[in-house]
Amino acid sequence: MHRIGYLLMDGFQVLSLATQTVFEYANLAAKEPFYSIENFSPAGGLVRSSLGLAVETRPLDAPRLADTWMVIGVNDPLAAPTPEATLDFVRQAGSQARRTVGVCTGGFVLAEAGLLAGRRATTHWAFAHEMRKRYPDIEVEDDRIYLIDGPIWTSAGMTAGLDLALGMVEKDLGADAARSVARKLVMHQRRFGGQSQHSEMLDLAPKSDRIQNALNYARNHLSRSLSVEELAEVVHLSPRQFTRVFTNETGHSPAKAIEGLRLEAARLMIEQSRHSLDVVARETGFRDRRHMREAFLRGFGVPPQAVRRDARGVTG
């Protein structure tokens, strides 16, 4: 049996406990109690969430109490430092457990304990900049749903913990078990770890109607080559002026932003239609299927075939 210990601290984010349902349904899919789950806290007893819900916990007696430790985040990880005794426990647990997981801002506890030094990690997008600033030895990837670096797993905020838990089930019990759990939980669109935390259009958030109009035009004409000259002409700017204004307002070059829009559109077509990958590539403006595959690996960390296979497995 694989023991999962949830480390809860006062003010923990209650949504993180929803990940326990993933393991509950994994046991049903496996037709045996593969996972056992217990809640822990530094002192034991009742621990209150940010919502006020109280959960009974065991005290932290020894790191070997669990094979996987799920360190649960709080709404504001910067409000107070983690007690040194808790950090000592996390360090010891991290050296002995099979996996140590920072769920949402729980990654800050792992960072304070030194477990993320020299590793790749993610966290809730609202705190990623602060993690990068406070811990320059961590390679923070703030646009990922979850990340795996050896025995250390970290997730983005809120519902991303469910995707991480499904990733653990797939690692332990296989893809069929993970798809079965996703179906039972009505997770009709299971997200891979490499998937962005944001909608590309929302993330760009230009300040002016002019640049917003250029983005709207691009999204509606993705099958075209969409050169800077074409986009600049749409909004009545010179190519040089358009590039400067676009980059200042969105933080991205036009080429980078257009690739993001193409990726988002291609992913949705792959998940929601039965068009061939050649057709998807053509309709979303990639040169060919190979070019789209390279972009998917850069952007999502998985090829288009994996996205389609998973989408069909979950919805089928």
PDB file of N, CA, C and O in Angstrom, residues 233-305:
ATOM      1  N   GLU A 233      -0.566  46.591 -40.771  1.00  0.00           N
ATOM      2  CA  GLU A 233      -1.472  47.250 -41.715  1.00  0.00           C
ATOM      3  C   GLU A 233      -2.907  47.244 -41.196  1.00  0.00           C
ATOM      4  O   GLU A 233      -3.647  48.213 -41.377  1.00  0.00           O
ATOM      5  N   VAL A 234      -3.297  46.162 -40.521  1.00  0.00           N
ATOM      6  CA  VAL A 234      -4.658  46.067 -39.980  1.00  0.00           C
ATOM      7  C   VAL A 234      -4.948  47.209 -39.009  1.00  0.00           C
ATOM      8  O   VAL A 234      -6.065  47.742 -38.967  1.00  0.00           O
ATOM      9  N   VAL A 235      -3.948  47.596 -38.225  1.00  0.00           N
ATOM     10  CA  VAL A 235      -4.164  48.632 -37.200  1.00  0.00           C
ATOM     11  C   VAL A 235      -3.518  49.964 -37.580  1.00  0.00           C
ATOM     12  O   VAL A 235      -3.363  50.853 -36.739  1.00  0.00           O
ATOM     13  N   HIS A 236      -3.114  50.081 -38.838  1.00  0.00           N
ATOM     14  CA  HIS A 236      -2.630  51.351 -39.388  1.00  0.00           C
ATOM     15  C   HIS A 236      -1.387  51.882 -38.669  1.00  0.00           C
ATOM     16  O   HIS A 236      -1.309  53.054 -38.286  1.00  0.00           O
ATOM     17  N   LEU A 237      -0.417  50.977 -38.482  1.00  0.00           N
ATOM     18  CA  LEU A 237       0.885  51.359 -37.923  1.00  0.00           C
ATOM     19  C   LEU A 237       1.967  50.839 -38.860  1.00  0.00           C
ATOM     20  O   LEU A 237       1.749  49.903 -39.635  1.00  0.00           O
ATOM     21  N   SER A 238       3.151  51.427 -38.764  1.00  0.00           N
ATOM     22  CA  SER A 238       4.281  50.877 -39.493  1.00  0.00           C
ATOM     23  C   SER A 238       4.720  49.595 -38.798  1.00  0.00           C
ATOM     24  O   SER A 238       4.488  49.432 -37.591  1.00  0.00           O
ATOM     25  N   PRO A 239       5.334  48.644 -39.513  1.00  0.00           N
ATOM     26  CA  PRO A 239       5.787  47.404 -38.866  1.00  0.00           C
ATOM     27  C   PRO A 239       6.679  47.663 -37.660  1.00  0.00           C
ATOM     28  O   PRO A 239       6.530  46.996 -36.624  1.00  0.00           O
ATOM     29  N   ARG A 240       7.577  48.598 -37.767  1.00  0.00           N
ATOM     30  CA  ARG A 240       8.478  48.893 -36.642  1.00  0.00           C
ATOM     31  C   ARG A 240       7.707  49.435 -35.446  1.00  0.00           C
ATOM     32  O   ARG A 240       7.933  49.022 -34.312  1.00  0.00           O
ATOM     33  N   GLN A 241       6.791  50.371 -35.714  1.00  0.00           N
ATOM     34  CA  GLN A 241       5.994  50.956 -34.633  1.00  0.00           C
ATOM     35  C   GLN A 241       5.079  49.907 -34.012  1.00  0.00           C
ATOM     36  O   GLN A 241       4.918  49.847 -32.783  1.00  0.00           O
ATOM     37  N   PHE A 242       4.476  49.067 -34.861  1.00  0.00           N
ATOM     38  CA  PHE A 242       3.591  48.014 -34.353  1.00  0.00           C
ATOM     39  C   PHE A 242       4.349  47.063 -33.423  1.00  0.00           C
ATOM     40  O   PHE A 242       3.867  46.722 -32.338  1.00  0.00           O
ATOM     41  N   THR A 243       5.534  46.620 -33.843  1.00  0.00           N
ATOM     42  CA  THR A 243       6.318  45.686 -33.022  1.00  0.00           C
ATOM     43  C   THR A 243       6.647  46.298 -31.672  1.00  0.00           C
ATOM     44  O   THR A 243       6.550  45.636 -30.630  1.00  0.00           O
ATOM     45  N   ARG A 244       7.030  47.563 -31.681  1.00  0.00           N
ATOM     46  CA  ARG A 244       7.389  48.235 -30.419  1.00  0.00           C
ATOM     47  C   ARG A 244       6.179  48.353 -29.499  1.00  0.00           C
ATOM     48  O   ARG A 244       6.246  48.007 -28.308  1.00  0.00           O
ATOM     49  N   VAL A 245       5.043  48.818 -30.040  1.00  0.00           N
ATOM     50  CA  VAL A 245       3.840  48.998 -29.209  1.00  0.00           C
ATOM     51  C   VAL A 245       3.324  47.652 -28.714  1.00  0.00           C
ATOM     52  O   VAL A 245       2.952  47.500 -27.540  1.00  0.00           O
ATOM     53  N   PHE A 246       3.292  46.655 -29.604  1.00  0.00           N
ATOM     54  CA  PHE A 246       2.804  45.318 -29.243  1.00  0.00           C
ATOM     55  C   PHE A 246       3.620  44.736 -28.100  1.00  0.00           C
ATOM     56  O   PHE A 246       3.067  44.230 -27.111  1.00  0.00           O
ATOM     57  N   THR A 247       4.931  44.807 -28.221  1.00  0.00           N
ATOM     58  CA  THR A 247       5.808  44.232 -27.192  1.00  0.00           C
ATOM     59  C   THR A 247       5.661  44.969 -25.877  1.00  0.00           C
ATOM     60  O   THR A 247       5.632  44.360 -24.804  1.00  0.00           O
ATOM     61  N   ASN A 248       5.542  46.291 -25.926  1.00  0.00           N
ATOM     62  CA  ASN A 248       5.381  47.082 -24.694  1.00  0.00           C
ATOM     63  C   ASN A 248       4.077  46.740 -23.982  1.00  0.00           C
ATOM     64  O   ASN A 248       4.015  46.683 -22.752  1.00  0.00           O
ATOM     65  N   GLU A 249       3.017  46.498 -24.751  1.00  0.00           N
ATOM     66  CA  GLU A 249       1.703  46.275 -24.137  1.00  0.00           C
ATOM     67  C   GLU A 249       1.477  44.842 -23.681  1.00  0.00           C
ATOM     68  O   GLU A 249       0.733  44.608 -22.724  1.00  0.00           O
ATOM     69  N   THR A 250       2.084  43.889 -24.360  1.00  0.00           N
ATOM     70  CA  THR A 250       1.810  42.477 -24.029  1.00  0.00           C
ATOM     71  C   THR A 250       2.975  41.779 -23.350  1.00  0.00           C
ATOM     72  O   THR A 250       2.795  40.721 -22.736  1.00  0.00           O
ATOM     73  N   GLY A 251       4.177  42.323 -23.464  1.00  0.00           N
ATOM     74  CA  GLY A 251       5.349  41.657 -22.907  1.00  0.00           C
ATOM     75  C   GLY A 251       5.882  40.552 -23.790  1.00  0.00           C
ATOM     76  O   GLY A 251       6.784  39.809 -23.388  1.00  0.00           O
ATOM     77  N   HIS A 252       5.319  40.404 -24.997  1.00  0.00           N
ATOM     78  CA  HIS A 252       5.743  39.360 -25.934  1.00  0.00           C
ATOM     79  C   HIS A 252       5.960  39.973 -27.309  1.00  0.00           C
ATOM     80  O   HIS A 252       5.294  40.950 -27.682  1.00  0.00           O
ATOM     81  N   SER A 253       6.842  39.368 -28.082  1.00  0.00           N
ATOM     82  CA  SER A 253       6.972  39.765 -29.471  1.00  0.00           C
ATOM     83  C   SER A 253       5.750  39.290 -30.237  1.00  0.00           C
ATOM     84  O   SER A 253       5.074  38.327 -29.811  1.00  0.00           O
ATOM     85  N   PRO A 254       5.405  39.918 -31.375  1.00  0.00           N
ATOM     86  CA  PRO A 254       4.270  39.424 -32.164  1.00  0.00           C
ATOM     87  C   PRO A 254       4.411  37.961 -32.541  1.00  0.00           C
ATOM     88  O   PRO A 254       3.443  37.199 -32.460  1.00  0.00           O
ATOM     89  N   ALA A 255       5.620  37.538 -32.921  1.00  0.00           N
ATOM     90  CA  ALA A 255       5.808  36.138 -33.325  1.00  0.00           C
ATOM     91  C   ALA A 255       5.525  35.178 -32.178  1.00  0.00           C
ATOM     92  O   ALA A 255       4.877  34.146 -32.352  1.00  0.00           O
ATOM     93  N   LYS A 256       6.004  35.507 -30.966  1.00  0.00           N
ATOM     94  CA  LYS A 256       5.789  34.649 -29.802  1.00  0.00           C
ATOM     95  C   LYS A 256       4.299  34.578 -29.454  1.00  0.00           C
ATOM     96  O   LYS A 256       3.761  33.509 -29.141  1.00  0.00           O
ATOM     97  N   ALA A 257       3.630  35.728 -29.516  1.00  0.00           N
ATOM     98  CA  ALA A 257       2.208  35.755 -29.181  1.00  0.00           C
ATOM     99  C   ALA A 257       1.385  34.955 -30.192  1.00  0.00           C
ATOM    100  O   ALA A 257       0.473  34.206 -29.811  1.00  0.00           O
ATOM    101  N   ILE A 258       1.709  35.091 -31.468  1.00  0.00           N
ATOM    102  CA  ILE A 258       0.970  34.360 -32.503  1.00  0.00           C
ATOM    103  C   ILE A 258       1.172  32.860 -32.337  1.00  0.00           C
ATOM    104  O   ILE A 258       0.229  32.069 -32.484  1.00  0.00           O
ATOM    105  N   GLU A 259       2.391  32.439 -32.002  1.00  0.00           N
ATOM    106  CA  GLU A 259       2.612  31.009 -31.783  1.00  0.00           C
ATOM    107  C   GLU A 259       1.757  30.514 -30.617  1.00  0.00           C
ATOM    108  O   GLU A 259       1.196  29.414 -30.671  1.00  0.00           O
ATOM    109  N   GLY A 260       1.646  31.327 -29.558  1.00  0.00           N
ATOM    110  CA  GLY A 260       0.797  30.941 -28.433  1.00  0.00           C
ATOM    111  C   GLY A 260      -0.657  30.784 -28.836  1.00  0.00           C
ATOM    112  O   GLY A 260      -1.338  29.847 -28.409  1.00  0.00           O
ATOM    113  N   LEU A 261      -1.153  31.696 -29.661  1.00  0.00           N
ATOM    114  CA  LEU A 261      -2.533  31.591 -30.144  1.00  0.00           C
ATOM    115  C   LEU A 261      -2.710  30.351 -31.019  1.00  0.00           C
ATOM    116  O   LEU A 261      -3.735  29.667 -30.939  1.00  0.00           O
ATOM    117  N   ARG A 262      -1.722  30.070 -31.858  1.00  0.00           N
ATOM    118  CA  ARG A 262      -1.798  28.870 -32.701  1.00  0.00           C
ATOM    119  C   ARG A 262      -1.824  27.613 -31.838  1.00  0.00           C
ATOM    120  O   ARG A 262      -2.605  26.681 -32.094  1.00  0.00           O
ATOM    121  N   LEU A 263      -0.983  27.569 -30.821  1.00  0.00           N
ATOM    122  CA  LEU A 263      -0.933  26.403 -29.943  1.00  0.00           C
ATOM    123  C   LEU A 263      -2.269  26.196 -29.232  1.00  0.00           C
ATOM    124  O   LEU A 263      -2.764  25.072 -29.142  1.00  0.00           O
ATOM    125  N   GLU A 264      -2.834  27.284 -28.713  1.00  0.00           N
ATOM    126  CA  GLU A 264      -4.097  27.163 -27.988  1.00  0.00           C
ATOM    127  C   GLU A 264      -5.202  26.667 -28.918  1.00  0.00           C
ATOM    128  O   GLU A 264      -5.992  25.787 -28.560  1.00  0.00           O
ATOM    129  N   ALA A 265      -5.253  27.228 -30.130  1.00  0.00           N
ATOM    130  CA  ALA A 265      -6.279  26.813 -31.091  1.00  0.00           C
ATOM    131  C   ALA A 265      -6.071  25.368 -31.521  1.00  0.00           C
ATOM    132  O   ALA A 265      -7.037  24.594 -31.646  1.00  0.00           O
ATOM    133  N   ALA A 266      -4.822  24.985 -31.759  1.00  0.00           N
ATOM    134  CA  ALA A 266      -4.536  23.610 -32.187  1.00  0.00           C
ATOM    135  C   ALA A 266      -4.896  22.619 -31.095  1.00  0.00           C
ATOM    136  O   ALA A 266      -5.471  21.553 -31.367  1.00  0.00           O
ATOM    137  N   ARG A 267      -4.573  22.945 -29.848  1.00  0.00           N
ATOM    138  CA  ARG A 267      -4.898  22.035 -28.749  1.00  0.00           C
ATOM    139  C   ARG A 267      -6.400  21.826 -28.648  1.00  0.00           C
ATOM    140  O   ARG A 267      -6.879  20.694 -28.481  1.00  0.00           O
ATOM    141  N   LEU A 268      -7.174  22.911 -28.764  1.00  0.00           N
ATOM    142  CA  LEU A 268      -8.625  22.784 -28.684  1.00  0.00           C
ATOM    143  C   LEU A 268      -9.171  21.949 -29.836  1.00  0.00           C
ATOM    144  O   LEU A 268     -10.071  21.118 -29.649  1.00  0.00           O
ATOM    145  N   MET A 269      -8.638  22.138 -31.047  1.00  0.00           N
ATOM    146  CA  MET A 269      -9.090  21.324 -32.190  1.00  0.00           C
ATOM    147  C   MET A 269      -8.774  19.851 -31.977  1.00  0.00           C
ATOM    148  O   MET A 269      -9.588  18.977 -32.287  1.00  0.00           O
ATOM    149  N   ILE A 270      -7.591  19.584 -31.449  1.00  0.00           N
ATOM    150  CA  ILE A 270      -7.184  18.195 -31.226  1.00  0.00           C
ATOM    151  C   ILE A 270      -8.085  17.538 -30.181  1.00  0.00           C
ATOM    152  O   ILE A 270      -8.493  16.385 -30.318  1.00  0.00           O
ATOM    153  N   GLU A 271      -8.412  18.290 -29.123  1.00  0.00           N
ATOM    154  CA  GLU A 271      -9.220  17.732 -28.033  1.00  0.00           C
ATOM    155  C   GLU A 271     -10.693  17.596 -28.412  1.00  0.00           C
ATOM    156  O   GLU A 271     -11.372  16.679 -27.941  1.00  0.00           O
ATOM    157  N   GLN A 272     -11.196  18.494 -29.255  1.00  0.00           N
ATOM    158  CA  GLN A 272     -12.636  18.588 -29.457  1.00  0.00           C
ATOM    159  C   GLN A 272     -13.106  18.129 -30.834  1.00  0.00           C
ATOM    160  O   GLN A 272     -14.312  18.110 -31.094  1.00  0.00           O
ATOM    161  N   SER A 273     -12.182  17.779 -31.739  1.00  0.00           N
ATOM    162  CA  SER A 273     -12.594  17.357 -33.077  1.00  0.00           C
ATOM    163  C   SER A 273     -11.874  16.067 -33.460  1.00  0.00           C
ATOM    164  O   SER A 273     -10.971  15.605 -32.753  1.00  0.00           O
ATOM    165  N   ARG A 274     -12.256  15.528 -34.593  1.00  0.00           N
ATOM    166  CA  ARG A 274     -11.599  14.327 -35.118  1.00  0.00           C
ATOM    167  C   ARG A 274     -10.795  14.640 -36.372  1.00  0.00           C
ATOM    168  O   ARG A 274     -10.448  13.741 -37.132  1.00  0.00           O
ATOM    169  N   HIS A 275     -10.482  15.899 -36.583  1.00  0.00           N
ATOM    170  CA  HIS A 275      -9.639  16.268 -37.721  1.00  0.00           C
ATOM    171  C   HIS A 275      -8.268  15.626 -37.571  1.00  0.00           C
ATOM    172  O   HIS A 275      -7.742  15.490 -36.463  1.00  0.00           O
ATOM    173  N   SER A 276      -7.674  15.269 -38.696  1.00  0.00           N
ATOM    174  CA  SER A 276      -6.314  14.725 -38.645  1.00  0.00           C
ATOM    175  C   SER A 276      -5.340  15.805 -38.186  1.00  0.00           C
ATOM    176  O   SER A 276      -5.633  17.008 -38.278  1.00  0.00           O
ATOM    177  N   LEU A 277      -4.178  15.373 -37.715  1.00  0.00           N
ATOM    178  CA  LEU A 277      -3.180  16.340 -37.262  1.00  0.00           C
ATOM    179  C   LEU A 277      -2.680  17.201 -38.411  1.00  0.00           C
ATOM    180  O   LEU A 277      -2.303  18.368 -38.206  1.00  0.00           O
ATOM    181  N   ASP A 278      -2.671  16.668 -39.615  1.00  0.00           N
ATOM    182  CA  ASP A 278      -2.294  17.466 -40.781  1.00  0.00           C
ATOM    183  C   ASP A 278      -3.289  18.614 -40.997  1.00  0.00           C
ATOM    184  O   ASP A 278      -2.891  19.750 -41.281  1.00  0.00           O
ATOM    185  N   VAL A 279      -4.571  18.315 -40.853  1.00  0.00           N
ATOM    186  CA  VAL A 279      -5.596  19.351 -41.015  1.00  0.00           C
ATOM    187  C   VAL A 279      -5.495  20.372 -39.894  1.00  0.00           C
ATOM    188  O   VAL A 279      -5.583  21.592 -40.125  1.00  0.00           O
ATOM    189  N   VAL A 280      -5.300  19.914 -38.662  1.00  0.00           N
ATOM    190  CA  VAL A 280      -5.164  20.836 -37.527  1.00  0.00           C
ATOM    191  C   VAL A 280      -3.989  21.781 -37.761  1.00  0.00           C
ATOM    192  O   VAL A 280      -4.093  22.997 -37.552  1.00  0.00           O
ATOM    193  N   ALA A 281      -2.862  21.226 -38.186  1.00  0.00           N
ATOM    194  CA  ALA A 281      -1.678  22.056 -38.431  1.00  0.00           C
ATOM    195  C   ALA A 281      -1.969  23.109 -39.496  1.00  0.00           C
ATOM    196  O   ALA A 281      -1.625  24.285 -39.331  1.00  0.00           O
ATOM    197  N   ARG A 282      -2.637  22.702 -40.577  1.00  0.00           N
ATOM    198  CA  ARG A 282      -2.936  23.636 -41.660  1.00  0.00           C
ATOM    199  C   ARG A 282      -3.923  24.717 -41.217  1.00  0.00           C
ATOM    200  O   ARG A 282      -3.721  25.905 -41.495  1.00  0.00           O
ATOM    201  N   GLU A 283      -4.967  24.318 -40.498  1.00  0.00           N
ATOM    202  CA  GLU A 283      -6.003  25.270 -40.080  1.00  0.00           C
ATOM    203  C   GLU A 283      -5.501  26.278 -39.056  1.00  0.00           C
ATOM    204  O   GLU A 283      -6.040  27.379 -38.949  1.00  0.00           O
ATOM    205  N   THR A 284      -4.507  25.916 -38.277  1.00  0.00           N
ATOM    206  CA  THR A 284      -4.003  26.814 -37.227  1.00  0.00           C
ATOM    207  C   THR A 284      -2.699  27.502 -37.613  1.00  0.00           C
ATOM    208  O   THR A 284      -2.094  28.178 -36.783  1.00  0.00           O
ATOM    209  N   GLY A 285      -2.284  27.331 -38.870  1.00  0.00           N
ATOM    210  CA  GLY A 285      -1.188  28.147 -39.372  1.00  0.00           C
ATOM    211  C   GLY A 285       0.210  27.613 -39.206  1.00  0.00           C
ATOM    212  O   GLY A 285       1.180  28.336 -39.470  1.00  0.00           O
ATOM    213  N   PHE A 286       0.350  26.357 -38.773  1.00  0.00           N
ATOM    214  CA  PHE A 286       1.686  25.769 -38.716  1.00  0.00           C
ATOM    215  C   PHE A 286       2.103  25.333 -40.124  1.00  0.00           C
ATOM    216  O   PHE A 286       1.268  24.985 -40.943  1.00  0.00           O
ATOM    217  N   ARG A 287       3.415  25.345 -40.369  1.00  0.00           N
ATOM    218  CA  ARG A 287       3.891  24.996 -41.701  1.00  0.00           C
ATOM    219  C   ARG A 287       3.460  23.584 -42.086  1.00  0.00           C
ATOM    220  O   ARG A 287       3.043  23.329 -43.211  1.00  0.00           O
ATOM    221  N   ASP A 288       3.565  22.675 -41.145  1.00  0.00           N
ATOM    222  CA  ASP A 288       3.182  21.289 -41.369  1.00  0.00           C
ATOM    223  C   ASP A 288       3.069  20.601 -40.023  1.00  0.00           C
ATOM    224  O   ASP A 288       3.243  21.223 -38.967  1.00  0.00           O
ATOM    225  N   ARG A 289       2.765  19.334 -40.073  1.00  0.00           N
ATOM    226  CA  ARG A 289       2.570  18.550 -38.842  1.00  0.00           C
ATOM    227  C   ARG A 289       3.833  18.526 -37.981  1.00  0.00           C
ATOM    228  O   ARG A 289       3.761  18.592 -36.750  1.00  0.00           O
ATOM    229  N   ARG A 290       4.993  18.446 -38.616  1.00  0.00           N
ATOM    230  CA  ARG A 290       6.252  18.406 -37.865  1.00  0.00           C
ATOM    231  C   ARG A 290       6.492  19.721 -37.136  1.00  0.00           C
ATOM    232  O   ARG A 290       6.921  19.726 -35.969  1.00  0.00           O
ATOM    233  N   HIS A 291       6.212  20.834 -37.809  1.00  0.00           N
ATOM    234  CA  HIS A 291       6.362  22.146 -37.178  1.00  0.00           C
ATOM    235  C   HIS A 291       5.440  22.259 -35.962  1.00  0.00           C
ATOM    236  O   HIS A 291       5.834  22.777 -34.895  1.00  0.00           O
ATOM    237  N   MET A 292       4.198  21.764 -36.084  1.00  0.00           N
ATOM    238  CA  MET A 292       3.263  21.810 -34.958  1.00  0.00           C
ATOM    239  C   MET A 292       3.769  20.955 -33.800  1.00  0.00           C
ATOM    240  O   MET A 292       3.662  21.356 -32.629  1.00  0.00           O
ATOM    241  N   ARG A 293       4.314  19.807 -34.112  1.00  0.00           N
ATOM    242  CA  ARG A 293       4.843  18.930 -33.057  1.00  0.00           C
ATOM    243  C   ARG A 293       5.961  19.618 -32.283  1.00  0.00           C
ATOM    244  O   ARG A 293       6.011  19.562 -31.054  1.00  0.00           O
ATOM    245  N   GLU A 294       6.857  20.278 -32.988  1.00  0.00           N
ATOM    246  CA  GLU A 294       7.957  20.987 -32.327  1.00  0.00           C
ATOM    247  C   GLU A 294       7.423  22.081 -31.408  1.00  0.00           C
ATOM    248  O   GLU A 294       7.919  22.268 -30.288  1.00  0.00           O
ATOM    249  N   ALA A 295       6.390  22.802 -31.874  1.00  0.00           N
ATOM    250  CA  ALA A 295       5.795  23.858 -31.057  1.00  0.00           C
ATOM    251  C   ALA A 295       5.110  23.284 -29.821  1.00  0.00           C
ATOM    252  O   ALA A 295       5.182  23.856 -28.728  1.00  0.00           O
ATOM    253  N   PHE A 296       4.425  22.129 -29.958  1.00  0.00           N
ATOM    254  CA  PHE A 296       3.769  21.493 -28.816  1.00  0.00           C
ATOM    255  C   PHE A 296       4.798  21.063 -27.768  1.00  0.00           C
ATOM    256  O   PHE A 296       4.575  21.233 -26.565  1.00  0.00           O
ATOM    257  N   LEU A 297       5.896  20.507 -28.207  1.00  0.00           N
ATOM    258  CA  LEU A 297       6.929  20.079 -27.260  1.00  0.00           C
ATOM    259  C   LEU A 297       7.503  21.272 -26.518  1.00  0.00           C
ATOM    260  O   LEU A 297       7.783  21.193 -25.318  1.00  0.00           O
ATOM    261  N   ARG A 298       7.689  22.395 -27.217  1.00  0.00           N
ATOM    262  CA  ARG A 298       8.188  23.603 -26.559  1.00  0.00           C
ATOM    263  C   ARG A 298       7.164  24.165 -25.581  1.00  0.00           C
ATOM    264  O   ARG A 298       7.484  24.570 -24.473  1.00  0.00           O
ATOM    265  N   GLY A 299       5.910  24.217 -26.032  1.00  0.00           N
ATOM    266  CA  GLY A 299       4.892  24.889 -25.244  1.00  0.00           C
ATOM    267  C   GLY A 299       4.252  24.053 -24.160  1.00  0.00           C
ATOM    268  O   GLY A 299       3.965  24.556 -23.070  1.00  0.00           O
ATOM    269  N   PHE A 300       4.014  22.748 -24.442  1.00  0.00           N
ATOM    270  CA  PHE A 300       3.285  21.894 -23.510  1.00  0.00           C
ATOM    271  C   PHE A 300       4.121  20.769 -22.933  1.00  0.00           C
ATOM    272  O   PHE A 300       3.719  20.122 -21.966  1.00  0.00           O
ATOM    273  N   GLY A 301       5.256  20.495 -23.552  1.00  0.00           N
ATOM    274  CA  GLY A 301       6.100  19.409 -23.061  1.00  0.00           C
ATOM    275  C   GLY A 301       5.670  18.028 -23.529  1.00  0.00           C
ATOM    276  O   GLY A 301       6.266  17.031 -23.149  1.00  0.00           O
ATOM    277  N   VAL A 302       4.631  17.960 -24.364  1.00  0.00           N
ATOM    278  CA  VAL A 302       4.148  16.684 -24.903  1.00  0.00           C
ATOM    279  C   VAL A 302       3.789  16.887 -26.372  1.00  0.00           C
ATOM    280  O   VAL A 302       3.455  18.006 -26.787  1.00  0.00           O
ATOM    281  N   PRO A 303       3.823  15.834 -27.202  1.00  0.00           N
ATOM    282  CA  PRO A 303       3.465  15.969 -28.615  1.00  0.00           C
ATOM    283  C   PRO A 303       1.949  15.998 -28.801  1.00  0.00           C
ATOM    284  O   PRO A 303       1.190  15.610 -27.911  1.00  0.00           O
ATOM    285  N   PRO A 304       1.476  16.445 -29.973  1.00  0.00           N
ATOM    286  CA  PRO A 304       0.022  16.489 -30.224  1.00  0.00           C
ATOM    287  C   PRO A 304      -0.653  15.135 -30.072  1.00  0.00           C
ATOM    288  O   PRO A 304      -1.791  15.058 -29.601  1.00  0.00           O
ATOM    289  N   GLN A 305       0.057  14.062 -30.453  1.00  0.00           N
ATOM    290  CA  GLN A 305      -0.554  12.730 -30.358  1.00  0.00           C
ATOM    291  C   GLN A 305      -0.930  12.391 -28.911  1.00  0.00           C
ATOM    292  O   GLN A 305      -1.951  11.741 -28.655  1.00  0.00           O
TER     293      GLN A 305
END
